[in-house]
Coordinates of C-alpha atoms in Angstrom, one line a residue:
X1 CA -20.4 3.2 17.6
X2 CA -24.2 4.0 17.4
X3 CA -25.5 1.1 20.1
X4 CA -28.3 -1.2 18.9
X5 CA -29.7 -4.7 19.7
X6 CA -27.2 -7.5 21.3
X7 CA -24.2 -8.8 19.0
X8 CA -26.2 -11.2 16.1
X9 CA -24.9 -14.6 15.4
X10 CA -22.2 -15.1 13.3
X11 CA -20.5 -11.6 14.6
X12 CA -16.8 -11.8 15.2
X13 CA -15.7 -12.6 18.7
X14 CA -14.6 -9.6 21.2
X15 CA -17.3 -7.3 18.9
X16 CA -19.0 -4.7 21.2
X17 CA -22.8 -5.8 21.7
X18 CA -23.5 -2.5 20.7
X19 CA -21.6 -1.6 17.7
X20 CA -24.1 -1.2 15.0
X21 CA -24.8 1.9 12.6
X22 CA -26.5 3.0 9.3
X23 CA -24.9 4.4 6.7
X24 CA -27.2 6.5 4.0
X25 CA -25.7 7.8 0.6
X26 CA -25.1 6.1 -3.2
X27 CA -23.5 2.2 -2.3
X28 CA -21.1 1.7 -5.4
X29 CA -20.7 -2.3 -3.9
X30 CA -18.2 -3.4 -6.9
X31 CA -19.3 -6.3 -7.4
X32 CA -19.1 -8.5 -10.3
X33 CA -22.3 -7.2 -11.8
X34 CA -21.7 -3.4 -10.4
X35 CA -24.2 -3.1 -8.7
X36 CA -24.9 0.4 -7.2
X37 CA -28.1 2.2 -5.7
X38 CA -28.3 5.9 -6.2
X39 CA -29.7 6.1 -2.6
X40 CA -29.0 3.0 -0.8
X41 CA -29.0 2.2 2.6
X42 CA -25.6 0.2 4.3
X43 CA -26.5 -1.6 7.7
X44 CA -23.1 -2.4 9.5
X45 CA -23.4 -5.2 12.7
X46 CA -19.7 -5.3 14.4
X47 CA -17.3 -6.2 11.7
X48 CA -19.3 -6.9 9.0
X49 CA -22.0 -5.2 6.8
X50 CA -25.5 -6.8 7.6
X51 CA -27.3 -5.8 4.9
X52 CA -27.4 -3.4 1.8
X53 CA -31.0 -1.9 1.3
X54 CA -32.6 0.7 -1.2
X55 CA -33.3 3.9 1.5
X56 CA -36.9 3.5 0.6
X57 CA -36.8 -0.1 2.5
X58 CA -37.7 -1.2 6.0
X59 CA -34.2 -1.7 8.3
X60 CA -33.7 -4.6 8.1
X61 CA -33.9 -6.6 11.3
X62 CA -32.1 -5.2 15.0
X63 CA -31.9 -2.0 13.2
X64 CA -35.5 -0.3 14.0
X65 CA -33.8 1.6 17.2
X66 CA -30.4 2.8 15.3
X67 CA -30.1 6.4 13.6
X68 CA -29.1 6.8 9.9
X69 CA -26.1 8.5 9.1
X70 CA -26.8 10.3 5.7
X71 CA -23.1 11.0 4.2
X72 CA -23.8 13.3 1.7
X73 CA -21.3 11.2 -1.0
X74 CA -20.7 7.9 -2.4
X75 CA -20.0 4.3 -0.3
X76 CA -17.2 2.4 -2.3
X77 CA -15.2 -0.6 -0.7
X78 CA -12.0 0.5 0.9
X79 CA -8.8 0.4 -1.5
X80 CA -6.7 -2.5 -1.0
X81 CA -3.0 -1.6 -2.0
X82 CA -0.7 -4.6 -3.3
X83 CA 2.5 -2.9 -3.1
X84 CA 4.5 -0.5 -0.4
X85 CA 7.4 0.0 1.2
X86 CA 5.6 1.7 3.8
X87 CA 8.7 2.6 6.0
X88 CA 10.1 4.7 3.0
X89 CA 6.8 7.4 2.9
X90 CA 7.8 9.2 5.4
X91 CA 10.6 10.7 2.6
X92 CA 10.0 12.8 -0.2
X93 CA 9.9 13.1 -3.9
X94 CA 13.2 12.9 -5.4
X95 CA 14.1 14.7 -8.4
X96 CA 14.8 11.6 -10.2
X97 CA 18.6 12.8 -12.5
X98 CA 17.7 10.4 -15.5
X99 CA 16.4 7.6 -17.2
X100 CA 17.5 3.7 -16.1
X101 CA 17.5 0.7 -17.2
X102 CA 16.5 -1.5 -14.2
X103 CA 16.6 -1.5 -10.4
X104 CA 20.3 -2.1 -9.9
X105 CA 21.3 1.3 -11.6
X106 CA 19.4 3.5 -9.1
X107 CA 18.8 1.5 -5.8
X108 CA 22.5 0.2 -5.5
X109 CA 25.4 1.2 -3.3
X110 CA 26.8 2.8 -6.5
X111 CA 24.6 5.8 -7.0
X112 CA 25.5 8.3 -4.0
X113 CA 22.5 10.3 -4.7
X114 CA 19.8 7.8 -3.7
X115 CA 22.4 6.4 -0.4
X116 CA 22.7 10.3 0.5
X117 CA 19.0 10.6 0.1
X118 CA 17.3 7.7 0.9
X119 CA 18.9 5.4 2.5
X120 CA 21.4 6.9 4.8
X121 CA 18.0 8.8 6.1
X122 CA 16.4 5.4 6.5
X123 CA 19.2 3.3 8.1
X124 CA 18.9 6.4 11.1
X125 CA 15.4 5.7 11.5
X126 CA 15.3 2.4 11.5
X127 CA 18.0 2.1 14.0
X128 CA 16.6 4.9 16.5
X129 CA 14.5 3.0 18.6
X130 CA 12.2 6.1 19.9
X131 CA 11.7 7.1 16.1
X132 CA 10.4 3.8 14.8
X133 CA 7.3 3.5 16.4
X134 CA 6.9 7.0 15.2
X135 CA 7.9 6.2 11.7
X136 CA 4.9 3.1 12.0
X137 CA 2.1 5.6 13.2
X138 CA 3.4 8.4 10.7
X139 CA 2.6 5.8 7.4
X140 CA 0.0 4.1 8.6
X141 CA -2.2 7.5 9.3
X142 CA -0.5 8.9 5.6
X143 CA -2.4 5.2 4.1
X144 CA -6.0 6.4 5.8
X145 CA -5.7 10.0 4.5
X146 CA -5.2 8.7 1.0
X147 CA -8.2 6.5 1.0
X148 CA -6.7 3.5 1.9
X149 CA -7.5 0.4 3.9
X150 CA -5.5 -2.5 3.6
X151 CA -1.7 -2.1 2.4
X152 CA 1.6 -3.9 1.8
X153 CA 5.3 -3.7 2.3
X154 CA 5.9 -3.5 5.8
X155 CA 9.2 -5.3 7.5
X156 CA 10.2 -5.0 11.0
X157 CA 13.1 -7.7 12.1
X158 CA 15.0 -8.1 15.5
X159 CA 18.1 -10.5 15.7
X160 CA 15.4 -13.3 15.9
X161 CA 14.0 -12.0 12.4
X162 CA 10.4 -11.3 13.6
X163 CA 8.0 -8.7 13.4
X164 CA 5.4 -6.8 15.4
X165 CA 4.6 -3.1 15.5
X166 CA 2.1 -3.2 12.0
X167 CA -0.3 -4.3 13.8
X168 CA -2.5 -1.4 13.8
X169 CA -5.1 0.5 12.2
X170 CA -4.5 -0.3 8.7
X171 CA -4.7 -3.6 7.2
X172 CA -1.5 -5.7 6.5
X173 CA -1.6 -8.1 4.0
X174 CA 1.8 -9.6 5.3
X175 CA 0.7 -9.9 8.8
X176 CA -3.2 -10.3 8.8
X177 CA -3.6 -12.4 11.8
X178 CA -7.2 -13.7 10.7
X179 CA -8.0 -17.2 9.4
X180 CA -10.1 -15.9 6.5
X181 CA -7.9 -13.4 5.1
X182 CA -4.5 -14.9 4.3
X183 CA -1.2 -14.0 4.7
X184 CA 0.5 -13.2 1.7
X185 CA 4.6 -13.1 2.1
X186 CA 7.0 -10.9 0.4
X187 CA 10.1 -12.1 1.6
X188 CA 11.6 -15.2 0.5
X189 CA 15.0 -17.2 2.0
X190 CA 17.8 -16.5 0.4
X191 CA 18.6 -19.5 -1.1
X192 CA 15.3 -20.0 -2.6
X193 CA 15.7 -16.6 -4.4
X194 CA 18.6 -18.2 -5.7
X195 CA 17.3 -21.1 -7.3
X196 CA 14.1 -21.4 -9.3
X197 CA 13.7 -25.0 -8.7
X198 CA 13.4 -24.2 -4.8
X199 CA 11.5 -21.1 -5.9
X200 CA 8.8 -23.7 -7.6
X201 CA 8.4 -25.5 -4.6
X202 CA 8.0 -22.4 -2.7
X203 CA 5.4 -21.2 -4.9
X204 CA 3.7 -24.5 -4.1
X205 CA 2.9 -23.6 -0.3
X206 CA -0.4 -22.3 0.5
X207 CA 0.3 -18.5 0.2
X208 CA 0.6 -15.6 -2.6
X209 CA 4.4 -14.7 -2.9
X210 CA 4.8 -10.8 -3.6
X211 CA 7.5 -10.7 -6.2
X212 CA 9.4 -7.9 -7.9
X213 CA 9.0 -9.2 -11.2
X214 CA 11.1 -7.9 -14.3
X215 CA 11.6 -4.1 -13.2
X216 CA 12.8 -1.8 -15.5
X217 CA 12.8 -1.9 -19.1
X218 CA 15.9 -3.3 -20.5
X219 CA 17.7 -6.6 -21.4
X220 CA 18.8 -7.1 -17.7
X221 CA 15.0 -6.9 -16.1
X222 CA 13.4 -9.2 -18.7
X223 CA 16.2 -11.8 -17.8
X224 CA 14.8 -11.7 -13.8
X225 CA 11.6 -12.9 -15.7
X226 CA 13.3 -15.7 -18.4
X227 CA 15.0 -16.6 -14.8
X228 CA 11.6 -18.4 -14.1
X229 CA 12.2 -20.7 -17.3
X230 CA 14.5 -23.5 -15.0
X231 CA 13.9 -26.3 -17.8
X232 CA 13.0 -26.0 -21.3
X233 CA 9.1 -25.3 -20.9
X234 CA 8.8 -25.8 -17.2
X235 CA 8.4 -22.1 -15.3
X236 CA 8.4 -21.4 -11.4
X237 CA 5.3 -19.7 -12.2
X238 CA 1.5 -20.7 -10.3
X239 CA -1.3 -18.8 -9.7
X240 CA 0.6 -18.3 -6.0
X241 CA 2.8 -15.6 -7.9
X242 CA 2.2 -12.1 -7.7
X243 CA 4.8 -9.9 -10.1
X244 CA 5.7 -6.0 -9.0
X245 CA 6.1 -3.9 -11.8
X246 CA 6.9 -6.6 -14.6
X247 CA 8.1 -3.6 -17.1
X248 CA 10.1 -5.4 -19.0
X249 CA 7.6 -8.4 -20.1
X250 CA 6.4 -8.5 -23.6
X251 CA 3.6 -9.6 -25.0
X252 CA 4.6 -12.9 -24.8
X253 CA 5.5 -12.7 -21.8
X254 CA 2.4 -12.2 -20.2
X255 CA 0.8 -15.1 -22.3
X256 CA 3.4 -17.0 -20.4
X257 CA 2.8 -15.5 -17.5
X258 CA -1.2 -15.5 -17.5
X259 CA -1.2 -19.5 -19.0
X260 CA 0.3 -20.2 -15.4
X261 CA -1.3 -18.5 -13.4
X262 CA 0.5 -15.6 -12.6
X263 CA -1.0 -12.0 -11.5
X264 CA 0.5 -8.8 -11.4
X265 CA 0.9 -5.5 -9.3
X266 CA 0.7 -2.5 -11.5
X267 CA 2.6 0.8 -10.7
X268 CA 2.5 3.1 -13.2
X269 CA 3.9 6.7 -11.5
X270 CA 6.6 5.1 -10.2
X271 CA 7.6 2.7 -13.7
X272 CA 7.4 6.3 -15.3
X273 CA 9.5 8.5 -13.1
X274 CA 12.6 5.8 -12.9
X275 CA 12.4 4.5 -16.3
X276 CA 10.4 6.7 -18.6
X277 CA 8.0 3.9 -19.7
X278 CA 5.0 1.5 -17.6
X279 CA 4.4 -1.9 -18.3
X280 CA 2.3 -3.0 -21.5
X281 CA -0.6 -2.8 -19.5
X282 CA -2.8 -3.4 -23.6
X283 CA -0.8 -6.9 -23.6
X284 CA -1.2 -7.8 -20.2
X285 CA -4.9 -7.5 -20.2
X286 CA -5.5 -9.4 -23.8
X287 CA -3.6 -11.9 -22.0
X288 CA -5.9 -12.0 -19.2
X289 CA -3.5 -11.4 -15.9
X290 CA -5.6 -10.5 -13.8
X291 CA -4.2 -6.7 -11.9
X292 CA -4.1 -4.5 -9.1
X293 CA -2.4 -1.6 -8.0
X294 CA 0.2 -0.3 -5.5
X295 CA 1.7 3.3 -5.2
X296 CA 5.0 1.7 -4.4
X297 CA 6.6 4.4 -1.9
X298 CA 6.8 7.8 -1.8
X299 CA 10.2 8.4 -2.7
X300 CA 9.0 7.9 -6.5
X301 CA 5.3 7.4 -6.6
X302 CA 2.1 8.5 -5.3
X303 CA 1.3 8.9 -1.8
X304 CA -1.8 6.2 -1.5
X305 CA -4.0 4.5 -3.5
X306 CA -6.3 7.9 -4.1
X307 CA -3.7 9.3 -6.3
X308 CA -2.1 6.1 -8.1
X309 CA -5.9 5.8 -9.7
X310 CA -5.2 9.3 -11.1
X311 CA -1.8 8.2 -12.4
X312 CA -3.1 5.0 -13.8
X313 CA -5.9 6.4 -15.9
X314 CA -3.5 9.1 -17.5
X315 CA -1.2 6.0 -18.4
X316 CA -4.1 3.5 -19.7
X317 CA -5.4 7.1 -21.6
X318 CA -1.6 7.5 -23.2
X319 CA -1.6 3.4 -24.0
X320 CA -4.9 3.9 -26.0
X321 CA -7.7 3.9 -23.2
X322 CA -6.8 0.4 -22.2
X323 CA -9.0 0.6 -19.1
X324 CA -12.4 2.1 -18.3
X325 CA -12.7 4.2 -14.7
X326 CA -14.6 0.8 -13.2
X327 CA -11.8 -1.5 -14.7
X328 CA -9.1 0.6 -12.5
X329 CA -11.6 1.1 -9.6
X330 CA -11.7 -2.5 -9.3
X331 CA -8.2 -3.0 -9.6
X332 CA -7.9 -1.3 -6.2
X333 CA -11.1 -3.4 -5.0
X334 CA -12.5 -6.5 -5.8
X335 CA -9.6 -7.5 -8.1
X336 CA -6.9 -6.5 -5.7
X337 CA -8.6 -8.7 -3.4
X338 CA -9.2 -11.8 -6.2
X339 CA -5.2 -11.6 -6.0
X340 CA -4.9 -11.7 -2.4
X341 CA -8.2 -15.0 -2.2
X342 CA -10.2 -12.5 -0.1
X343 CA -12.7 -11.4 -1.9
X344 CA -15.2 -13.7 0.2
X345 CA -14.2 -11.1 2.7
X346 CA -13.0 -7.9 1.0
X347 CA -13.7 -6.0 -2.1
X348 CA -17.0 -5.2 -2.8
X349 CA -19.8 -4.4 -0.6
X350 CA -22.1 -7.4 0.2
X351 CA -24.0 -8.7 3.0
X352 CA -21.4 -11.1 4.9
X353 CA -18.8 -8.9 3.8
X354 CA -15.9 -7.1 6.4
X355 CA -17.3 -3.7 6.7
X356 CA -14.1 -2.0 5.0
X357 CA -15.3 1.5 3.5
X358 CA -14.2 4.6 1.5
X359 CA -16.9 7.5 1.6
X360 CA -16.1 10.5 -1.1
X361 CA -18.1 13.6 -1.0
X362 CA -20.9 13.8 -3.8
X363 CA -23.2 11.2 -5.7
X364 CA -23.5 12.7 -9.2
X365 CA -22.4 11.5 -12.3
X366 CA -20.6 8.2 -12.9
X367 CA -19.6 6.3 -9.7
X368 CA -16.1 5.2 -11.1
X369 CA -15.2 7.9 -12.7
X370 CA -16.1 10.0 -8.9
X371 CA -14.4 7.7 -7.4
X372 CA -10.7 8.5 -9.4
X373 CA -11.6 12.0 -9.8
X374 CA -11.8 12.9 -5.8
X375 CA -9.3 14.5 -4.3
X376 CA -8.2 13.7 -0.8
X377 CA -10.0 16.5 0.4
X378 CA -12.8 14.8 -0.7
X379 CA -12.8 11.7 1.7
X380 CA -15.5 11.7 3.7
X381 CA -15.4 8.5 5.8
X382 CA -12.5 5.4 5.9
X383 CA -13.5 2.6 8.1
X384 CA -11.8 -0.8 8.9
X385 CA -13.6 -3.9 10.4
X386 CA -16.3 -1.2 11.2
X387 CA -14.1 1.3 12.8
X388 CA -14.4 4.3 12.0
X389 CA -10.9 5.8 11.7
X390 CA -10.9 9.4 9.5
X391 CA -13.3 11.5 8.3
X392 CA -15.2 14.6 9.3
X393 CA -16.1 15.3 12.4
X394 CA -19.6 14.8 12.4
X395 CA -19.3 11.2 10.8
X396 CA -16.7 10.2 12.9
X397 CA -18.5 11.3 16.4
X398 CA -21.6 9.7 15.2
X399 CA -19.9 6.2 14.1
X400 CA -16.9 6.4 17.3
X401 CA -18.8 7.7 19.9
X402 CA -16.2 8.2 22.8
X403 CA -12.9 7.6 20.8
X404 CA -10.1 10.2 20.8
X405 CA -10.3 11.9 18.3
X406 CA -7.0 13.7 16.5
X407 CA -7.1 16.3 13.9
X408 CA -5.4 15.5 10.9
X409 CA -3.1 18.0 10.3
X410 CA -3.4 20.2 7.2
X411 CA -6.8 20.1 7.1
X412 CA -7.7 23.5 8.1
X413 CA -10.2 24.5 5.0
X414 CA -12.2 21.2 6.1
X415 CA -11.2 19.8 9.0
X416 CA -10.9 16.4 9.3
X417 CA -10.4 14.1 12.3
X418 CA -8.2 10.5 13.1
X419 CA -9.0 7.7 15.6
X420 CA -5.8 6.2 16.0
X421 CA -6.8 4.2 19.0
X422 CA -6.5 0.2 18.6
X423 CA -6.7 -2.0 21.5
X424 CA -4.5 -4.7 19.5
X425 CA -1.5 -2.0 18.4
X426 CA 1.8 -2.5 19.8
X427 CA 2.2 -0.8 22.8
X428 CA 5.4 1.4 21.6
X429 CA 2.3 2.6 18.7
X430 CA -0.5 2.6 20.6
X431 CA 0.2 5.7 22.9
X432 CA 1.8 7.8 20.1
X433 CA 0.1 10.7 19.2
X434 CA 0.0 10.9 14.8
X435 CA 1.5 14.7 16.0
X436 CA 3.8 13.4 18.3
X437 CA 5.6 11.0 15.2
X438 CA 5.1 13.5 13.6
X439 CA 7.3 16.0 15.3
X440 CA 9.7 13.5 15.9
X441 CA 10.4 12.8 12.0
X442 CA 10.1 16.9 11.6
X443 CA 13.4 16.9 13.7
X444 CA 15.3 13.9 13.4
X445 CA 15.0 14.5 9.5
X446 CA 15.8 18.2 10.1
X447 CA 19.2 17.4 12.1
X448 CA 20.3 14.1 10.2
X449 CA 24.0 15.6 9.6
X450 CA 24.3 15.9 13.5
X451 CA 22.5 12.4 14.0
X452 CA 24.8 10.3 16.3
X453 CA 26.1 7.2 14.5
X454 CA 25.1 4.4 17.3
X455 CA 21.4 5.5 19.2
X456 CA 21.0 5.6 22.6
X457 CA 20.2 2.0 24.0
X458 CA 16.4 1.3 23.2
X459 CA 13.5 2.1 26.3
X460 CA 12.9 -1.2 28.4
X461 CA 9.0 -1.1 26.3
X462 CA 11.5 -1.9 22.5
X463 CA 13.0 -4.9 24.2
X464 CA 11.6 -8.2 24.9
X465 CA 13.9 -10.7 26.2
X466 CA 17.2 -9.2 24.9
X467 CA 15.8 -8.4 21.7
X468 CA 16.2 -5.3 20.2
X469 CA 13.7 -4.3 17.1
X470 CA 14.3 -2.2 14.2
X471 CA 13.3 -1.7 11.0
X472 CA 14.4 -4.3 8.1
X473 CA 15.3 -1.9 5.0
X474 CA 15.1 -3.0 1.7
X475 CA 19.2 -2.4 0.5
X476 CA 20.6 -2.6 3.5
X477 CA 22.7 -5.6 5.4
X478 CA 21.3 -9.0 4.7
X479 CA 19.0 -10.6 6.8
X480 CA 18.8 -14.0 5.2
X481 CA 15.6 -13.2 3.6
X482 CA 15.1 -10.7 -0.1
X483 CA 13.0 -7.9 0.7
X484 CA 12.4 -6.7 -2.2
X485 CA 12.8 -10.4 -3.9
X486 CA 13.5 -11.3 -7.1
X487 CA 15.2 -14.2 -8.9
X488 CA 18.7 -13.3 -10.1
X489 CA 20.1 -13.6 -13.2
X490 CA 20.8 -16.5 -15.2
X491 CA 24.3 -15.7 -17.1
X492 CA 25.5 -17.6 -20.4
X493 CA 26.9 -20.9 -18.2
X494 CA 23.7 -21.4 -16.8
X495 CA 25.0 -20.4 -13.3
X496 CA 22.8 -17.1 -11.0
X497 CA 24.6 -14.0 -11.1
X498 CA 23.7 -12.0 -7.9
X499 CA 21.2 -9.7 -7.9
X500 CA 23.7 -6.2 -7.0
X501 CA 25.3 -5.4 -3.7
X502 CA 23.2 -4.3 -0.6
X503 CA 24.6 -1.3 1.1
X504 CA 27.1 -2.0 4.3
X505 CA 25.8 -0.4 6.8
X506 CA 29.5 0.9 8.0
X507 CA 29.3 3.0 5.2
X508 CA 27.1 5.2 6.7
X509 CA 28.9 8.2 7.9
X510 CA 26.3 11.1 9.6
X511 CA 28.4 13.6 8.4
X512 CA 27.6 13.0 4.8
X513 CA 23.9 13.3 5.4
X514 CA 21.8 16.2 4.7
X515 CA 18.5 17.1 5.7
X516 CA 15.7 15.8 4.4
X517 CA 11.7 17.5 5.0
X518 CA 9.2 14.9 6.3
X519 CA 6.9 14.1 3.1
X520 CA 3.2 15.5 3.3
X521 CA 0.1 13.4 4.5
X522 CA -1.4 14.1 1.2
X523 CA -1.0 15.8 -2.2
X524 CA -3.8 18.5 -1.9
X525 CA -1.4 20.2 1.0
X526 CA 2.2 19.5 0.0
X527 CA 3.3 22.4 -2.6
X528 CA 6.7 20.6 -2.6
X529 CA 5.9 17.2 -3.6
X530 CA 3.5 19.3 -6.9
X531 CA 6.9 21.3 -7.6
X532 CA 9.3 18.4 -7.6
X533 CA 6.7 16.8 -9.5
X534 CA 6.6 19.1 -12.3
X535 CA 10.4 19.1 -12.6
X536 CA 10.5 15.4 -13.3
X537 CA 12.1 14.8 -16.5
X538 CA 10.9 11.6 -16.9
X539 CA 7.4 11.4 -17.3
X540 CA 5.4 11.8 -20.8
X541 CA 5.0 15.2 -22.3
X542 CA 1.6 17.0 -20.3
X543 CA 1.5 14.0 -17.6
X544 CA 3.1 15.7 -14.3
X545 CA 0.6 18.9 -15.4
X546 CA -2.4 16.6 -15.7
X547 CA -1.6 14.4 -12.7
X548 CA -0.9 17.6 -10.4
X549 CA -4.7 18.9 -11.8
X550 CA -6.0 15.9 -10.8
X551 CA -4.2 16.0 -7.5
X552 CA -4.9 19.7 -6.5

């Protein structure tokens, strides 16, 4: 980074002396009163913004001796995503075959399709030990080309059930390893998925639970909600809960559901291509649950945050313009952080604030409307904690002076370049080329018929102390902990019906795989994921047209 005066008080520890910059361009901070200067000035010290000036104003401070950086565009917070499976973008769009009902019908181990498609792929990733790191660098550099910062839905497990590899370039909101930006968890014990009672009490530890709430739109994912209701009146619902999806809640539902608390996860491209139909995102808001958003996973969504803000504003335009462009930018900002308790830390740009950025080209017209309308060709800048990690050349030499630079790869009409280097990344990550993964998803993918059904033992570097690490997948062999948690149903007797089979790993035969293309970075440069796209038979009449406009 540009060098400047010696580190400030107050600057995170291990923070270069010397890492201060300027940025110049229009500072859309997000904050609660929106405030934005049309030609503002943001001063960055280490980690955290220093200041936010009008261009016309003296530097403030330390900053006389350090060169402005004018970006030509518009400063917005980086886009904080509430729900991934981050594992699962490395595979494609899939021509979803119908309509259902709720999760069950299309993620269990009776619908060949998905097992053929998704995940028999997945169990042979996960289980190759020289293709997971490469599966970790692949989605993590697919979050930053998409506009995104911080992100959700990651699970690694080894026969001690712990985690390590996301801990790279990208925020995880699972594994932040900071005292001011708490963890929020997404997998919950078995038994207490199994009990609301135990559910409550879990709810009352001092962390936001990620929960698939009522997904799907029939009888059978509203009853995953009315599972909540233990005792006439009493609801293992508090302001600790945070509800994926919730398509299936009604109106009264969400006054339930806001009167305790509750928040919710919105993921409208996704709700529409496997059940026809989003939440009611009108009732959720005249309840007042407060909302962010999450592009779910690839396999039937939008590939980052950058294009699930499209997808949203064509579904609050079909619901009767439920949301304004600065209601849904802040969705992916300052709200999404509200949800999380960061937003002392994250959100919105503010002096004290974790310098976590999104530069688009352009400052005309209306900032949150720019802001949904730009492509991913038209990121300019993402930076995490100050680091500038993608963007174009010239920005990205000026603000990472010395880094290794990588070109991101389909950018030929304007290139753009990655810094993938992080001195805290798992080792297995950290020397991995975003090429390299990438060449090694290209052909395992490619030859997943002739894929051999147990690995090769794991490199010396994937074991510590007799552990071997994989990746924990969502339907498949139980771990003693719900990733993708939910409370089961609650049948006539009053007893919990489980919550459908996970798929038995045995059943996984090579032979019956086919092979599958490694998804696209981003939407502006993958003609296949605009095709399937505007074959799915699921979405509203004109919406895979306008969405693919918008994405283009």
């Amino acid at each position: 980074m540009p060098t400047g005066a010696d580190t400030p008080a107050g600057t995170p520890a291990g923070t270069p002396a010397a890492s201060r910059f300027a940025l110049r361009g229009r500072i859309v901070t997000l904050d609660e009163p929106g405030t934005v200067l049309d030609d503002g000035i943001l001063y960055v010290t280490g980690q955290l913004i220093e200041d936010i000036r009008p261009a016309t104003a003296p530097a403030p401070p330390g900053f006389d001796q350090v060169k402005v950086v004018d970006t030509g565009g518009s400063v917005y917070p980086g886009l904080i995503e509430l729900h991934n499976h981050l594992p699962y973008d490395v595979l494609p769009l899939w021509l979803v075959p119908k309509k259902y009902g709720n999760r069950s019908q299309w993620g269990g181990s009776g619908n060949p399709a998905y097992h053929r498609l998704v995940t028999g792929p997945m169990t042979a990733l996960g289980e190759d030990p020289l293709l997971m790191p490469a599966v970790v660098r692949y989605v993590e550099a697919k979050a930053l080309v998409n506009g995104t910062t911080t992100s959700q839905g990651i699970a690694l497990f080894s026969n001690a059930g712990a985690r390590r590899m996301y801990r790279g370039v990208i925020r995880n909101v699972e594994q932040t390893d900071t005292p001011d930006l708490p963890e929020a968890a997404s997998r919950i014990a078995d038994v207490e998925a199994g009990d609301a009672a135990k559910f409550l009490a879990r709810l009352q530890q001092p962390h936001r639970l990620l929960l698939h709430l009522a997904e799907g739109v029939d009888d059978a994912a509203r009853a995953h909600f009315q599972a909540l209701q233990f005792q006439p009146g009493t609801w293992a619902i508090t302001d600790n809960l945070v509800g994926i999806h919730c398509t299936a809640l009604t109106a009264a539902d969400f006054t339930t559901f806001a009167a305790h608390g509750g928040s919710m996860v919105w993921s409208p491209l996704s709700n529409l291509l496997l059940y026809g139909q989003t939440a009611d995102i009108a009732a959720a808001k005249k309840a007042g649950v407060l909302m962010g958003l999450g592009s779910d996973w690839s396999v039937s969504g939008s590939k980052g945050l950058l294009g699930e803000l499209k997808a949203a504003r064509l579904a609050s335009t079909a619901a009767g313009s439920v949301f304004s462009d600065r209601e849904l930018a802040a969705m992916a900002t300052r709200d999404a952080a509200r949800i999380l308790r960061w937003d002392h830390a994250l959100g919105s740009l503010r002096p004290g604030m974790r310098a976590d950025l999104l530069v688009v080209d352009g400052a005309q017209g209306d900032p949150y409307t720019a802001l949904i309308d730009a492509r991913d060709t038209d990121i300019r800048l993402v930076a995490i904690d100050g680091t500038a990690r993608y963007g174009t050349p010239a920005l990205m030499r000026a603000l990472a002076p010395g880094a290794t630079l990588e070109p991101a790869p389909g950018s030929a009409q304007a290139p753009l370049v990655l810094n993938l280097h992080d001195h805290s990344a798992d080792p297995v990550v950290a020397g991995l080329t975003l090429a390299e993964a990438t060449d090694r998803l290209t052909r395992a993918l490619d030859t997943l018929p002739t894929l051999p059904a147990h690995p090769a033992p794991p490199p010396p570097a994937l074991v510590e102390g007799g552990v071997r690490w994989r990746l924990a997948l969502d339907e498949i062999q139980p771990t003693g902990a719900e990733l993708r948690p939910r409370l089961p149903l609650r049948t006539a007797a009053g007893t919990l019906s489980p919550t459908g089979p996970l798929i038995d790993l045995a059943t996984v035969a090579p032979e019956a795989l086919e092979a599958v293309v490694l998804d696209g970075l981003t939407a502006s440069t993958d003609t296949t994921f605009l095709t399937t796209l505007s074959g799915e038979t699921n979405l509203p009449t004109d919406y895979a047209d306008q969405l693919s406009h918008l994405l283009k």
